[in-house]
């Protein structure tokens, strides 16, 4: 039997004629959008996902970018899930925190400014790298939320791939510097607007490293405390990069030396009878707030390059310790202490204009500030209590993490959009192995956790930092560096591992200093992260070494 030739008319008909699911002899039937609560057993596909083990290959392969693939993941018990340090406490109101689904299909937690934190013991890691949050049975009576729109009408849906399937390895673009002999690195900082000069700081040393592209790195030792009791307590570049202020502590007295970019001492400030725990330059670089503190008394002193030392204004004396300070504009600063945040006005001197007192006398270890819609916002965090407090707007949140908070940072705002269009975004890292990214709604007084990024089992997040443009978020554990897209979260874009790490050798000499003060908390190793001004280089301090990671090779 002869067959007619296949013409273009036949081809067009086959391509453009309407198809129905019955025309296919392979693949599953049409997927119907399901409500958020699964209507069947654990083997059925739905937008609720049973907690899965972070190390389970089946679980990782079956959930991509927050959406289910063709083969559902079987529920598994997490063998190494940490017990919540607050799990033995009853919830304050007995209610669970409602969850929302973001654009990536990742569950978000929304918390009132005064709500108690839900236990993280029920959490697991989804295939996108975020920590998913299991919904307890007593909260299942909430209104069901529609599932995210599937990207395919037939077959299985894997979602829009906006995050890499595998993190890039930064090892080929990384150079290692041996910066210390006996001590370990506690802080790193780049010279402003110069990606060839970086400073490495330890408890007994401070070195300036010059790294021209056409030559080997050159070290200039500024402080080297071998065989004596000199301690480097604080370091800060002025915003122009012309002066590096280095504070040292010796014989119960603190002093500050100014260095130029060549490593020459150009100025020496008067000594103070206590340790200098903070050096904070104003954005213009004309003024420097010096924080000198001990367990009983603290001083806030204002240094001005144009004023003679014998004409310096009297310092602002405060009872108790000052743990952190943050500028806000040219004439305002906020300082945090025990149960207190101080609003300070700065002109020819510095003085307290307002005092905020928290409900508990906990130490507010960190403080960061921002202007939001012409409103001053100060965000404080208590490390040991894992709590946030915004005294300027009467907001607080307990149980933000299940471990100590190790760092907080407000996301920088880009210049391509007006300030009013930017939400207040906060990143917090913790010893509970996670970094969280929060949206803070000042009008409704709510903290919304939009991403919970998991570093791995027994991998506390010891440091974190936004890139200057806010695009990337870097975090460091004992043995690894992670870089995420700060808006998408999910899978890390890139990682770097400490070479030959055994988890013990590089921790020798670790201290118990907490934000410049002696503490009784469990000793953890120091890790430091610093982006250069352009966000093209990242300095990662660990042990006695400094890794210089080139983001653009």
Coordinates of C-alpha atoms in Angstrom, one line a residue:
X1 CA 0.0 0.0 0.0
X2 CA 1.5 3.3 -1.0
X3 CA 1.6 6.3 1.3
X4 CA 1.2 9.9 0.2
X5 CA 4.2 12.2 0.7
X6 CA 4.4 14.1 3.9
X7 CA 4.0 17.8 3.0
X8 CA 4.4 21.0 5.0
X9 CA 0.6 21.1 5.5
X10 CA 0.8 17.8 7.3
X11 CA 3.6 19.0 9.5
X12 CA 1.8 22.2 10.4
X13 CA -1.3 20.3 11.2
X14 CA 0.6 18.0 13.6
X15 CA 2.4 20.9 15.3
X16 CA -0.5 23.3 15.7
X17 CA -3.5 21.1 16.2
X18 CA -4.8 21.1 19.8
X19 CA -3.6 18.2 22.0
X20 CA -5.3 16.6 25.0
X21 CA -3.8 14.5 27.7
X22 CA -5.1 11.3 26.0
X23 CA -2.9 12.0 23.0
X24 CA 0.1 11.1 25.0
X25 CA 1.3 7.6 25.7
X26 CA 3.9 8.5 28.2
X27 CA 4.1 10.6 31.4
X28 CA 1.6 11.4 34.1
X29 CA -1.8 13.0 33.6
X30 CA -2.4 16.7 33.8
X31 CA -1.4 18.1 37.1
X32 CA -4.2 19.8 39.0
X33 CA -3.4 22.7 41.3
X34 CA -3.8 21.4 44.9
X35 CA -4.5 23.3 48.0
X36 CA -1.6 23.7 50.4
X37 CA -2.8 20.9 52.7
X38 CA -2.2 17.5 51.2
X39 CA -5.5 15.6 50.8
X40 CA -3.9 12.2 50.7
X41 CA -1.2 10.2 52.6
X42 CA 2.4 10.8 52.8
X43 CA 3.0 9.3 49.4
X44 CA 0.9 11.8 47.5
X45 CA 2.3 15.0 45.9
X46 CA 1.3 18.2 47.5
X47 CA 2.7 21.5 48.5
X48 CA 3.2 20.4 52.1
X49 CA 6.4 18.4 52.3
X50 CA 7.3 16.1 55.1
X51 CA 10.5 17.0 56.9
X52 CA 13.5 15.2 55.3
X53 CA 17.0 14.6 56.2
X54 CA 19.5 17.2 54.9
X55 CA 21.8 14.4 53.9
X56 CA 19.2 12.2 52.1
X57 CA 20.0 12.0 48.4
X58 CA 16.4 10.9 47.7
X59 CA 15.1 14.0 49.5
X60 CA 17.5 16.3 47.7
X61 CA 16.8 15.0 44.3
X62 CA 13.0 15.0 44.7
X63 CA 12.7 18.7 45.7
X64 CA 14.2 21.3 43.4
X65 CA 13.8 25.0 44.0
X66 CA 11.0 24.4 46.4
X67 CA 8.8 22.4 43.9
X68 CA 8.1 18.7 43.8
X69 CA 9.6 16.6 41.0
X70 CA 8.1 13.5 39.6
X71 CA 9.2 11.2 42.3
X72 CA 8.1 12.2 45.8
X73 CA 10.5 12.0 48.7
X74 CA 9.6 9.6 51.4
X75 CA 9.4 11.1 54.9
X76 CA 12.6 10.4 56.8
X77 CA 13.6 10.9 60.4
X78 CA 16.4 13.5 60.9
X79 CA 18.9 11.5 62.9
X80 CA 21.1 14.5 63.9
X81 CA 18.5 17.1 64.5
X82 CA 19.4 19.4 67.4
X83 CA 17.2 19.6 70.3
X84 CA 15.8 23.1 70.7
X85 CA 17.4 24.9 73.5
X86 CA 14.0 26.4 74.2
X87 CA 12.0 23.2 73.5
X88 CA 11.3 22.7 77.2
X89 CA 9.6 26.0 77.4
X90 CA 5.9 26.3 76.8
X91 CA 4.8 28.7 74.1
X92 CA 3.6 32.0 75.4
X93 CA 0.3 32.0 73.7
X94 CA -0.1 28.3 72.7
X95 CA -0.5 29.3 69.1
X96 CA 1.7 28.3 66.2
X97 CA 3.2 30.9 63.9
X98 CA 1.5 30.9 60.5
X99 CA 3.5 30.1 57.4
X100 CA 3.5 31.7 54.0
X101 CA 4.8 30.4 50.7
X102 CA 7.3 32.7 48.9
X103 CA 7.8 32.9 45.2
X104 CA 10.3 30.0 45.3
X105 CA 7.9 27.7 47.0
X106 CA 9.9 28.0 50.3
X107 CA 7.9 28.2 53.5
X108 CA 8.4 31.6 55.3
X109 CA 7.8 32.2 59.0
X110 CA 6.1 35.4 59.9
X111 CA 6.5 36.6 63.5
X112 CA 4.9 39.4 65.4
X113 CA 7.4 41.7 67.2
X114 CA 6.2 40.3 70.5
X115 CA 5.5 36.7 69.5
X116 CA 7.5 33.7 70.8
X117 CA 9.7 31.8 68.4
X118 CA 8.5 28.4 67.3
X119 CA 10.8 25.5 67.9
X120 CA 13.2 24.7 65.2
X121 CA 13.3 21.0 66.1
X122 CA 10.6 20.3 63.5
X123 CA 12.6 21.9 60.6
X124 CA 14.4 20.3 57.7
X125 CA 16.3 21.3 54.6
X126 CA 14.5 21.4 51.3
X127 CA 16.2 20.9 47.9
X128 CA 16.8 24.6 47.5
X129 CA 19.0 24.9 50.5
X130 CA 16.5 26.8 52.7
X131 CA 15.3 25.2 55.9
X132 CA 11.7 24.2 55.5
X133 CA 9.4 24.4 58.5
X134 CA 7.0 21.6 59.2
X135 CA 3.5 22.6 60.3
X136 CA 2.3 21.0 63.5
X137 CA -1.1 19.3 63.5
X138 CA -2.7 21.8 65.8
X139 CA -2.2 24.5 63.2
X140 CA -3.7 22.6 60.3
X141 CA -7.1 24.2 60.7
X142 CA -5.9 27.4 59.0
X143 CA -7.2 28.5 55.6
X144 CA -5.5 26.4 52.9
X145 CA -3.2 28.4 50.6
X146 CA -3.2 27.8 46.9
X147 CA -0.2 25.9 45.6
X148 CA 2.4 27.7 43.4
X149 CA 1.6 27.6 39.7
X150 CA 3.3 24.7 38.0
X151 CA 5.6 25.4 35.1
X152 CA 4.4 22.4 33.0
X153 CA 0.9 21.3 32.1
X154 CA 2.0 17.7 31.5
X155 CA 4.6 15.6 33.1
X156 CA 6.3 16.7 36.3
X157 CA 7.1 20.2 37.3
X158 CA 10.5 21.2 38.5
X159 CA 9.9 25.0 38.8
X160 CA 11.9 27.8 37.3
X161 CA 15.6 27.2 37.8
X162 CA 16.8 30.5 39.3
X163 CA 19.4 29.0 41.6
X164 CA 22.4 26.8 40.5
X165 CA 22.0 23.0 40.9
X166 CA 25.4 22.9 42.4
X167 CA 27.5 25.6 44.1
X168 CA 30.6 26.8 42.2
X169 CA 33.9 26.0 43.8
X170 CA 36.0 29.1 44.4
X171 CA 39.3 27.3 45.0
X172 CA 40.8 28.1 41.6
X173 CA 40.2 31.8 42.3
X174 CA 41.6 31.9 45.9
X175 CA 45.0 32.8 47.2
X176 CA 46.2 32.0 50.7
X177 CA 48.4 34.2 52.9
X178 CA 50.2 33.0 56.0
X179 CA 49.6 36.1 58.2
X180 CA 50.4 34.9 61.7
X181 CA 53.0 32.8 63.5
X182 CA 51.6 32.3 67.0
X183 CA 48.2 34.0 67.0
X184 CA 45.1 33.5 65.0
X185 CA 43.2 36.1 62.8
X186 CA 40.3 37.8 64.5
X187 CA 39.5 40.5 61.9
X188 CA 40.2 41.5 58.3
X189 CA 39.4 44.8 56.6
X190 CA 40.1 46.2 53.2
X191 CA 41.4 49.7 52.5
X192 CA 38.4 51.7 51.2
X193 CA 38.3 52.0 47.4
X194 CA 41.5 49.9 47.1
X195 CA 41.3 46.1 46.4
X196 CA 45.1 45.7 46.7
X197 CA 45.6 46.6 50.4
X198 CA 44.1 44.5 53.2
X199 CA 44.7 44.5 56.9
X200 CA 44.9 41.3 59.0
X201 CA 44.4 41.6 62.8
X202 CA 44.9 39.2 65.7
X203 CA 45.1 39.6 69.4
X204 CA 48.8 40.4 69.4
X205 CA 49.4 41.6 65.8
X206 CA 48.3 43.9 63.0
X207 CA 49.7 43.6 59.5
X208 CA 49.1 45.6 56.3
X209 CA 49.3 43.5 53.2
X210 CA 49.9 45.0 49.7
X211 CA 48.9 42.8 46.8
X212 CA 49.7 44.3 43.5
X213 CA 48.5 42.3 40.5
X214 CA 52.0 42.1 39.0
X215 CA 54.0 41.2 42.1
X216 CA 54.0 39.0 45.2
X217 CA 52.2 40.2 48.3
X218 CA 54.2 42.5 50.6
X219 CA 53.6 42.6 54.4
X220 CA 54.1 45.7 56.6
X221 CA 54.0 44.8 60.3
X222 CA 52.3 47.6 62.3
X223 CA 52.0 45.8 65.6
X224 CA 53.9 42.7 66.7
X225 CA 53.5 41.8 70.4
X226 CA 56.0 39.0 70.9
X227 CA 57.0 38.4 74.5
X228 CA 55.0 41.3 75.9
X229 CA 51.4 42.0 77.0
X230 CA 50.4 44.2 74.1
X231 CA 46.9 43.4 72.8
X232 CA 45.3 44.8 69.6
X233 CA 41.8 45.7 70.7
X234 CA 40.3 47.7 67.7
X235 CA 41.2 48.7 64.1
X236 CA 39.4 50.9 61.6
X237 CA 40.1 52.7 58.3
X238 CA 38.9 56.2 57.8
X239 CA 36.4 56.3 54.8
X240 CA 39.0 58.0 52.5
X241 CA 41.6 55.2 53.2
X242 CA 44.3 57.7 54.2
X243 CA 44.4 56.8 57.9
X244 CA 44.3 53.5 59.7
X245 CA 43.5 53.8 63.4
X246 CA 44.9 50.9 65.5
X247 CA 44.1 50.7 69.2
X248 CA 46.3 48.7 71.6
X249 CA 46.0 47.8 75.3
X250 CA 49.0 47.4 77.6
X251 CA 49.6 47.9 81.3
X252 CA 45.9 48.6 81.9
X253 CA 45.9 51.6 79.5
X254 CA 44.6 52.0 75.9
X255 CA 46.3 54.0 73.2
X256 CA 45.6 54.7 69.5
X257 CA 48.1 55.1 66.7
X258 CA 47.3 56.4 63.2
X259 CA 49.1 54.9 60.3
X260 CA 49.2 55.9 56.6
X261 CA 48.9 53.4 53.7
X262 CA 52.6 52.9 53.7
X263 CA 52.6 51.7 57.3
X264 CA 54.1 54.8 58.8
X265 CA 52.9 56.1 62.2
X266 CA 51.6 59.6 61.6
X267 CA 49.7 60.4 64.8
X268 CA 49.4 59.2 68.4
X269 CA 46.3 59.9 70.4
X270 CA 46.2 60.4 74.2
X271 CA 46.0 57.3 76.3
X272 CA 42.9 56.3 78.3
X273 CA 42.8 54.3 81.6
X274 CA 40.8 51.4 80.1
X275 CA 40.6 49.1 77.0
X276 CA 39.5 50.7 73.7
X277 CA 36.9 48.4 72.4
X278 CA 35.6 50.4 69.4
X279 CA 36.8 52.8 66.7
X280 CA 34.0 54.3 64.6
X281 CA 34.6 56.8 61.8
X282 CA 31.9 59.1 60.5
X283 CA 31.1 58.8 56.8
X284 CA 33.0 62.0 56.0
X285 CA 36.1 60.8 57.9
X286 CA 36.4 64.0 59.9
X287 CA 35.4 62.6 63.3
X288 CA 36.1 59.3 65.1
X289 CA 34.1 58.0 68.1
X290 CA 36.4 56.1 70.5
X291 CA 34.7 53.6 72.8
X292 CA 36.7 52.8 75.9
X293 CA 35.0 50.3 78.3
X294 CA 35.5 48.0 81.2
X295 CA 33.1 46.1 83.4
X296 CA 32.2 49.2 85.5
X297 CA 32.5 52.4 83.4
X298 CA 32.5 53.3 79.7
X299 CA 33.5 56.4 77.8
X300 CA 32.5 57.8 74.4
X301 CA 35.1 60.2 73.2
X302 CA 35.1 62.3 70.0
X303 CA 38.3 62.8 68.1
X304 CA 38.7 65.5 65.5
X305 CA 41.8 65.8 63.4
X306 CA 41.5 69.6 63.3
X307 CA 41.5 69.9 67.1
X308 CA 44.6 69.9 69.3
X309 CA 44.8 67.1 71.8
X310 CA 44.7 69.5 74.8
X311 CA 41.4 70.9 73.4
X312 CA 39.6 67.6 72.9
X313 CA 36.0 67.8 74.4
X314 CA 35.3 65.8 77.5
X315 CA 34.0 62.3 76.9
X316 CA 30.5 61.0 77.6
X317 CA 30.8 58.8 80.7
X318 CA 28.3 55.9 81.0
X319 CA 27.9 53.4 83.8
X320 CA 28.5 49.8 82.7
X321 CA 29.8 48.3 79.5
X322 CA 29.2 49.5 76.0
X323 CA 29.3 46.6 73.6
X324 CA 28.8 48.2 70.2
X325 CA 28.2 51.5 68.5
X326 CA 26.8 52.6 65.1
X327 CA 26.7 55.9 63.3
X328 CA 23.5 57.2 61.6
X329 CA 24.3 60.1 59.4
X330 CA 26.8 62.8 60.5
X331 CA 25.3 63.9 63.8
X332 CA 23.7 60.8 65.3
X333 CA 24.9 57.5 66.8
X334 CA 23.5 54.7 68.8
X335 CA 25.4 52.7 71.5
X336 CA 24.2 49.4 73.1
X337 CA 24.9 48.2 76.6
X338 CA 23.3 46.0 79.3
X339 CA 19.5 46.4 79.0
X340 CA 20.0 49.8 77.4
X341 CA 20.5 51.6 74.0
X342 CA 21.7 55.2 74.0
X343 CA 20.9 57.7 71.3
X344 CA 23.7 60.2 71.0
X345 CA 24.0 63.5 69.3
X346 CA 27.3 64.5 67.8
X347 CA 28.5 68.0 67.1
X348 CA 31.6 69.5 68.6
X349 CA 31.2 66.8 71.3
X350 CA 29.2 63.7 71.9
X351 CA 26.4 63.5 74.5
X352 CA 23.4 61.2 75.2
X353 CA 20.1 62.7 73.9
X354 CA 17.8 59.7 74.8
X355 CA 18.0 56.4 76.7
X356 CA 16.0 53.3 75.8
X357 CA 15.6 50.6 78.4
X358 CA 14.6 47.1 77.5
X359 CA 12.3 44.9 79.6
X360 CA 15.2 42.6 80.6
X361 CA 18.7 43.5 81.6
X362 CA 20.3 41.4 78.9
X363 CA 23.5 42.5 77.1
X364 CA 22.7 44.0 73.7
X365 CA 25.8 42.7 71.9
X366 CA 25.3 44.2 68.4
X367 CA 23.6 47.3 67.1
X368 CA 23.1 48.5 63.5
X369 CA 21.3 51.7 62.2
X370 CA 19.5 52.9 59.1
X371 CA 17.2 55.7 57.9
X372 CA 13.9 54.4 56.7
X373 CA 11.5 57.0 55.2
X374 CA 13.3 59.8 57.1
X375 CA 12.9 57.8 60.3
X376 CA 15.9 56.7 62.4
X377 CA 15.9 52.9 63.0
X378 CA 18.3 51.2 65.5
X379 CA 18.3 47.3 65.5
X380 CA 20.0 45.7 68.5
X381 CA 20.7 42.0 69.0
X382 CA 21.5 40.0 72.1
X383 CA 23.9 37.2 71.3
X384 CA 23.2 34.8 74.3
X385 CA 19.5 35.5 74.3
X386 CA 19.1 35.2 70.5
X387 CA 16.8 38.2 70.6
X388 CA 16.2 41.3 68.5
X389 CA 15.2 44.8 69.8
X390 CA 14.3 47.9 67.8
X391 CA 14.0 50.5 70.6
X392 CA 13.2 53.3 68.1
X393 CA 10.0 51.6 67.2
X394 CA 9.2 49.6 70.3
X395 CA 9.7 46.2 68.7
X396 CA 11.3 43.1 70.0
X397 CA 11.6 39.4 69.1
X398 CA 12.8 36.6 71.4
X399 CA 13.9 33.2 70.1
X400 CA 15.2 34.5 66.7
X401 CA 17.6 31.6 66.7
X402 CA 18.2 28.3 68.5
X403 CA 21.8 29.3 69.3
X404 CA 23.9 32.3 70.1
X405 CA 23.8 35.1 67.5
X406 CA 27.3 35.7 66.1
X407 CA 26.6 38.6 63.8
X408 CA 23.9 40.9 62.4
X409 CA 24.0 43.2 59.4
X410 CA 21.5 45.4 57.6
X411 CA 21.3 44.9 53.9
X412 CA 22.8 47.9 52.0
X413 CA 20.4 49.8 49.8
X414 CA 21.2 50.1 46.1
X415 CA 21.1 53.6 44.5
X416 CA 18.9 52.7 41.5
X417 CA 15.7 52.8 43.5
X418 CA 14.3 55.3 46.0
X419 CA 14.7 54.5 49.6
X420 CA 10.9 54.2 50.1
X421 CA 10.8 51.1 47.9
X422 CA 13.3 49.2 50.0
X423 CA 12.2 47.0 52.9
X424 CA 14.4 46.9 55.9
X425 CA 16.4 43.6 55.5
X426 CA 18.4 42.1 58.3
X427 CA 20.8 39.1 58.2
X428 CA 21.6 37.2 61.4
X429 CA 24.0 34.3 61.8
X430 CA 24.0 31.9 64.7
X431 CA 25.7 28.9 66.2
X432 CA 22.5 26.9 65.4
X433 CA 24.1 26.2 61.9
X434 CA 21.9 28.8 60.1
X435 CA 21.8 32.3 58.7
X436 CA 18.5 34.0 58.6
X437 CA 17.4 36.8 56.4
X438 CA 14.5 38.9 57.8
X439 CA 12.1 41.5 56.4
X440 CA 11.3 44.0 59.2
X441 CA 7.9 45.7 58.8
X442 CA 8.0 48.8 61.0
X443 CA 4.4 49.7 60.4
X444 CA 2.9 46.3 61.5
X445 CA 5.8 45.6 63.9
X446 CA 6.6 42.2 62.4
X447 CA 9.7 40.2 61.8
X448 CA 9.3 38.0 58.7
X449 CA 12.0 35.4 58.1
X450 CA 12.2 35.1 54.3
X451 CA 15.2 32.7 54.1
X452 CA 16.8 30.3 56.6
X453 CA 20.0 29.1 55.1
X454 CA 21.6 25.9 56.4
X455 CA 25.4 25.6 56.6
X456 CA 25.3 21.9 57.5
X457 CA 25.2 19.7 60.6
X458 CA 27.5 20.9 63.4
X459 CA 28.5 23.9 61.2
X460 CA 27.8 27.1 63.3
X461 CA 27.7 30.3 61.3
X462 CA 30.5 32.3 62.9
X463 CA 30.5 35.3 60.6
X464 CA 28.3 36.8 57.8
X465 CA 28.5 39.8 55.6
X466 CA 26.5 41.4 52.7
X467 CA 28.4 42.5 49.6
X468 CA 28.5 46.3 49.2
X469 CA 25.7 46.3 46.7
X470 CA 23.6 43.9 48.8
X471 CA 23.4 41.3 46.0
X472 CA 25.4 38.6 47.8
X473 CA 25.5 37.3 51.4
X474 CA 28.7 35.5 52.6
X475 CA 28.8 33.3 55.7
X476 CA 31.6 31.3 57.3
X477 CA 31.6 28.2 59.4
X478 CA 34.6 26.6 61.0
X479 CA 35.8 25.0 57.8
X480 CA 33.8 26.5 54.9
X481 CA 32.7 29.7 53.2
X482 CA 29.3 30.0 51.6
X483 CA 28.0 32.8 49.2
X484 CA 24.3 33.1 48.5
X485 CA 22.1 35.4 46.4
X486 CA 20.6 37.4 49.2
X487 CA 17.3 37.9 47.5
X488 CA 16.7 34.3 46.3
X489 CA 18.4 32.4 49.1
X490 CA 18.2 28.7 48.5
X491 CA 21.3 26.9 47.2
X492 CA 24.6 28.7 47.7
X493 CA 26.0 30.2 44.5
X494 CA 29.5 29.4 45.5
X495 CA 31.5 27.8 48.3
X496 CA 35.1 27.5 49.4
X497 CA 36.6 25.0 51.9
X498 CA 39.6 25.4 54.2
X499 CA 42.3 23.2 52.7
X500 CA 43.3 20.2 54.8
X501 CA 41.0 21.1 57.6
X502 CA 41.0 18.7 60.6
X503 CA 39.0 20.9 62.8
X504 CA 41.6 21.2 65.5
X505 CA 44.9 22.5 64.3
X506 CA 43.7 25.9 63.2
X507 CA 41.8 26.5 66.4
X508 CA 44.9 26.8 68.6
X509 CA 45.0 29.9 70.7
X510 CA 41.3 30.7 70.3
X511 CA 40.0 33.3 72.7
X512 CA 36.9 33.8 74.8
X513 CA 36.6 37.5 73.8
X514 CA 33.0 38.4 72.9
X515 CA 32.8 41.6 70.8
X516 CA 35.8 43.0 72.6
X517 CA 34.9 41.9 76.1
X518 CA 35.9 38.9 78.1
X519 CA 33.0 36.5 78.4
X520 CA 32.2 33.1 80.0
X521 CA 30.5 31.6 77.0
X522 CA 31.8 28.5 75.4
X523 CA 34.9 29.2 73.4
X524 CA 34.4 29.2 69.6
X525 CA 36.9 30.0 66.9
X526 CA 37.1 33.4 65.3
X527 CA 36.2 33.8 61.6
X528 CA 36.2 37.1 59.8
X529 CA 34.8 38.2 56.5
X530 CA 35.4 41.5 54.6
X531 CA 34.4 42.6 51.1
X532 CA 36.4 45.1 49.2
X533 CA 34.5 48.3 48.1
X534 CA 33.6 47.0 44.7
X535 CA 32.5 43.6 45.9
X536 CA 35.0 41.8 43.6
X537 CA 37.2 40.4 46.4
X538 CA 36.4 38.7 49.7
X539 CA 38.9 38.3 52.5
X540 CA 38.2 35.3 54.8
X541 CA 40.3 35.1 58.0
X542 CA 40.7 31.7 59.6
X543 CA 43.3 30.3 62.0
X544 CA 46.7 31.8 61.1
X545 CA 45.8 32.4 57.4
X546 CA 43.9 34.8 55.2
X547 CA 42.1 33.6 52.1
X548 CA 41.8 36.2 49.3
X549 CA 38.9 35.1 47.0
X550 CA 38.5 36.8 43.6
X551 CA 34.9 36.9 42.7
X552 CA 35.6 37.8 39.1
X553 CA 38.4 35.8 37.5

